[in-house]
């Protein structure tokens, strides 16, 4: 379902999805979308934030009462920081700015509709990220990597993740500040801290452990232990 008060935008996006073989329903307001959702639950909703009457975030909150697991990606042409933050904290899958990066959006939608879990690996060591990506994908995880805090936050805005693997020494960046920024954006996504500098960063790792109620990991990682922990986190243990 595409929800946008701009008919030209809605029509152009609908053509992209129809070319992918998807069935598309269009609504021109939050109120109309809510009525259509009551009749039929869509697999995914692409909804504008700023619309006359009921804004997209309010419409999403009402829809969650009907379908708590509804997958919604919000779009906006305006820097509605508070609304975007509220929507992500409420569980919206992601948020994109207009004009849309169609290729990236389709990739994120694939993630939203996939059954296997997705992991964000945040580490400035590109070789480590590549090796973790290979290892996790071999186990069936969908993996996105980020080498800087800004990139990690952008990825978290665009899509939801089941797990975050966070190196708490990101070059000259403070790992604790990165952790807090990720937590502010997505308070419900589990974060697993890791570091190869125990003496220098151990105190920050322990602070994250106390917040997350799960142990931090030392580099080089014991991969079987990581996979076991990830499985337990996915099961909500």
PDB file of N, CA and C in Angstrom, residues 78-115:
ATOM      1  N   UNK A  78      10.422  16.503   4.253  1.00  0.00           N
ATOM      2  CA  UNK A  78      10.695  17.531   5.257  1.00  0.00           C
ATOM      3  C   UNK A  78      11.483  16.923   6.417  1.00  0.00           C
ATOM      4  N   UNK A  79      12.328  17.716   7.075  1.00  0.00           N
ATOM      5  CA  UNK A  79      13.106  17.208   8.219  1.00  0.00           C
ATOM      6  C   UNK A  79      12.252  17.119   9.482  1.00  0.00           C
ATOM      7  N   UNK A  80      11.277  16.225   9.470  1.00  0.00           N
ATOM      8  CA  UNK A  80      10.384  16.049  10.622  1.00  0.00           C
ATOM      9  C   UNK A  80      11.080  15.157  11.649  1.00  0.00           C
ATOM     10  N   UNK A  81      12.101  15.709  12.312  1.00  0.00           N
ATOM     11  CA  UNK A  81      12.973  14.904  13.164  1.00  0.00           C
ATOM     12  C   UNK A  81      12.196  14.236  14.300  1.00  0.00           C
ATOM     13  N   UNK A  82      11.350  14.997  14.977  1.00  0.00           N
ATOM     14  CA  UNK A  82      10.625  14.432  16.123  1.00  0.00           C
ATOM     15  C   UNK A  82       9.640  13.364  15.682  1.00  0.00           C
ATOM     16  N   UNK A  83       8.916  13.615  14.589  1.00  0.00           N
ATOM     17  CA  UNK A  83       7.965  12.626  14.101  1.00  0.00           C
ATOM     18  C   UNK A  83       8.678  11.352  13.654  1.00  0.00           C
ATOM     19  N   UNK A  84       9.801  11.515  12.943  1.00  0.00           N
ATOM     20  CA  UNK A  84      10.565  10.355  12.493  1.00  0.00           C
ATOM     21  C   UNK A  84      11.071   9.557  13.686  1.00  0.00           C
ATOM     22  N   UNK A  85      11.633  10.258  14.676  1.00  0.00           N
ATOM     23  CA  UNK A  85      12.137   9.584  15.866  1.00  0.00           C
ATOM     24  C   UNK A  85      11.025   8.827  16.589  1.00  0.00           C
ATOM     25  N   UNK A  86       9.863   9.456  16.722  1.00  0.00           N
ATOM     26  CA  UNK A  86       8.734   8.804  17.380  1.00  0.00           C
ATOM     27  C   UNK A  86       8.311   7.548  16.627  1.00  0.00           C
ATOM     28  N   UNK A  87       8.236   7.647  15.307  1.00  0.00           N
ATOM     29  CA  UNK A  87       7.807   6.505  14.501  1.00  0.00           C
ATOM     30  C   UNK A  87       8.786   5.338  14.605  1.00  0.00           C
ATOM     31  N   UNK A  88      10.084   5.629  14.550  1.00  0.00           N
ATOM     32  CA  UNK A  88      11.079   4.563  14.654  1.00  0.00           C
ATOM     33  C   UNK A  88      11.036   3.913  16.030  1.00  0.00           C
ATOM     34  N   UNK A  89      10.866   4.715  17.069  1.00  0.00           N
ATOM     35  CA  UNK A  89      10.776   4.168  18.419  1.00  0.00           C
ATOM     36  C   UNK A  89       9.515   3.340  18.605  1.00  0.00           C
ATOM     37  N   UNK A  90       8.478   3.659  17.848  1.00  0.00           N
ATOM     38  CA  UNK A  90       7.229   2.910  17.911  1.00  0.00           C
ATOM     39  C   UNK A  90       7.292   1.609  17.111  1.00  0.00           C
ATOM     40  N   UNK A  91       8.347   1.458  16.293  1.00  0.00           N
ATOM     41  CA  UNK A  91       8.510   0.201  15.581  1.00  0.00           C
ATOM     42  C   UNK A  91       8.386   0.282  14.074  1.00  0.00           C
ATOM     43  N   UNK A  92       8.290   1.494  13.496  1.00  0.00           N
ATOM     44  CA  UNK A  92       8.286   1.601  12.040  1.00  0.00           C
ATOM     45  C   UNK A  92       9.557   0.971  11.487  1.00  0.00           C
ATOM     46  N   UNK A  93       9.438   0.279  10.342  1.00  0.00           N
ATOM     47  CA  UNK A  93      10.596  -0.452   9.835  1.00  0.00           C
ATOM     48  C   UNK A  93      11.708   0.483   9.403  1.00  0.00           C
ATOM     49  N   UNK A  94      11.341   1.639   8.818  1.00  0.00           N
ATOM     50  CA  UNK A  94      12.380   2.558   8.374  1.00  0.00           C
ATOM     51  C   UNK A  94      11.781   3.869   7.898  1.00  0.00           C
ATOM     52  N   UNK A  95      12.650   4.781   7.486  1.00  0.00           N
ATOM     53  CA  UNK A  95      12.216   6.074   6.993  1.00  0.00           C
ATOM     54  C   UNK A  95      13.159   6.536   5.884  1.00  0.00           C
ATOM     55  N   UNK A  96      12.593   6.983   4.762  1.00  0.00           N
ATOM     56  CA  UNK A  96      13.370   7.471   3.630  1.00  0.00           C
ATOM     57  C   UNK A  96      12.992   8.913   3.329  1.00  0.00           C
ATOM     58  N   UNK A  97      13.966   9.672   2.849  1.00  0.00           N
ATOM     59  CA  UNK A  97      13.716  11.043   2.426  1.00  0.00           C
ATOM     60  C   UNK A  97      13.425  11.088   0.932  1.00  0.00           C
ATOM     61  N   UNK A  98      12.557  12.019   0.541  1.00  0.00           N
ATOM     62  CA  UNK A  98      12.291  12.264  -0.871  1.00  0.00           C
ATOM     63  C   UNK A  98      13.342  13.225  -1.418  1.00  0.00           C
ATOM     64  N   UNK A  99      13.753  13.115  -2.675  1.00  0.00           N
ATOM     65  CA  UNK A  99      13.362  12.073  -3.634  1.00  0.00           C
ATOM     66  C   UNK A  99      13.949  10.717  -3.252  1.00  0.00           C
ATOM     67  N   UNK A 100      13.205   9.656  -3.521  1.00  0.00           N
ATOM     68  CA  UNK A 100      13.586   8.323  -3.067  1.00  0.00           C
ATOM     69  C   UNK A 100      14.760   7.766  -3.863  1.00  0.00           C
ATOM     70  N   UNK A 101      15.622   7.055  -3.137  1.00  0.00           N
ATOM     71  CA  UNK A 101      16.642   6.218  -3.760  1.00  0.00           C
ATOM     72  C   UNK A 101      15.955   4.875  -4.020  1.00  0.00           C
ATOM     73  N   UNK A 102      15.416   4.689  -5.225  1.00  0.00           N
ATOM     74  CA  UNK A 102      14.559   3.532  -5.503  1.00  0.00           C
ATOM     75  C   UNK A 102      15.299   2.203  -5.331  1.00  0.00           C
ATOM     76  N   UNK A 103      16.540   2.158  -5.786  1.00  0.00           N
ATOM     77  CA  UNK A 103      17.301   0.911  -5.687  1.00  0.00           C
ATOM     78  C   UNK A 103      17.506   0.520  -4.221  1.00  0.00           C
ATOM     79  N   UNK A 104      17.853   1.507  -3.400  1.00  0.00           N
ATOM     80  CA  UNK A 104      18.066   1.219  -1.983  1.00  0.00           C
ATOM     81  C   UNK A 104      16.749   0.872  -1.290  1.00  0.00           C
ATOM     82  N   UNK A 105      15.688   1.561  -1.675  1.00  0.00           N
ATOM     83  CA  UNK A 105      14.380   1.281  -1.089  1.00  0.00           C
ATOM     84  C   UNK A 105      13.955  -0.158  -1.371  1.00  0.00           C
ATOM     85  N   UNK A 106      14.123  -0.610  -2.606  1.00  0.00           N
ATOM     86  CA  UNK A 106      13.748  -1.986  -2.942  1.00  0.00           C
ATOM     87  C   UNK A 106      14.566  -2.994  -2.142  1.00  0.00           C
ATOM     88  N   UNK A 107      15.832  -2.690  -1.912  1.00  0.00           N
ATOM     89  CA  UNK A 107      16.678  -3.560  -1.103  1.00  0.00           C
ATOM     90  C   UNK A 107      16.162  -3.631   0.327  1.00  0.00           C
ATOM     91  N   UNK A 108      15.787  -2.477   0.887  1.00  0.00           N
ATOM     92  CA  UNK A 108      15.262  -2.436   2.251  1.00  0.00           C
ATOM     93  C   UNK A 108      13.928  -3.167   2.337  1.00  0.00           C
ATOM     94  N   UNK A 109      13.108  -3.047   1.308  1.00  0.00           N
ATOM     95  CA  UNK A 109      11.831  -3.755   1.303  1.00  0.00           C
ATOM     96  C   UNK A 109      12.047  -5.256   1.284  1.00  0.00           C
ATOM     97  N   UNK A 110      13.045  -5.714   0.542  1.00  0.00           N
ATOM     98  CA  UNK A 110      13.384  -7.139   0.577  1.00  0.00           C
ATOM     99  C   UNK A 110      13.685  -7.583   2.008  1.00  0.00           C
ATOM    100  N   UNK A 111      14.434  -6.744   2.745  1.00  0.00           N
ATOM    101  CA  UNK A 111      14.743  -7.056   4.136  1.00  0.00           C
ATOM    102  C   UNK A 111      13.471  -7.089   4.977  1.00  0.00           C
ATOM    103  N   UNK A 112      12.587  -6.122   4.742  1.00  0.00           N
ATOM    104  CA  UNK A 112      11.371  -6.025   5.543  1.00  0.00           C
ATOM    105  C   UNK A 112      10.482  -7.254   5.371  1.00  0.00           C
ATOM    106  N   UNK A 113      10.486  -7.820   4.171  1.00  0.00           N
ATOM    107  CA  UNK A 113       9.602  -8.949   3.877  1.00  0.00           C
ATOM    108  C   UNK A 113      10.274 -10.298   4.080  1.00  0.00           C
ATOM    109  N   UNK A 114      11.569 -10.292   4.363  1.00  0.00           N
ATOM    110  CA  UNK A 114      12.300 -11.556   4.533  1.00  0.00           C
ATOM    111  C   UNK A 114      11.998 -12.183   5.891  1.00  0.00           C
ATOM    112  N   UNK A 115      12.081 -13.508   5.934  1.00  0.00           N
ATOM    113  CA  UNK A 115      11.843 -14.232   7.188  1.00  0.00           C
ATOM    114  C   UNK A 115      13.104 -14.333   8.041  1.00  0.00           C
TER     115      UNK A 115
END
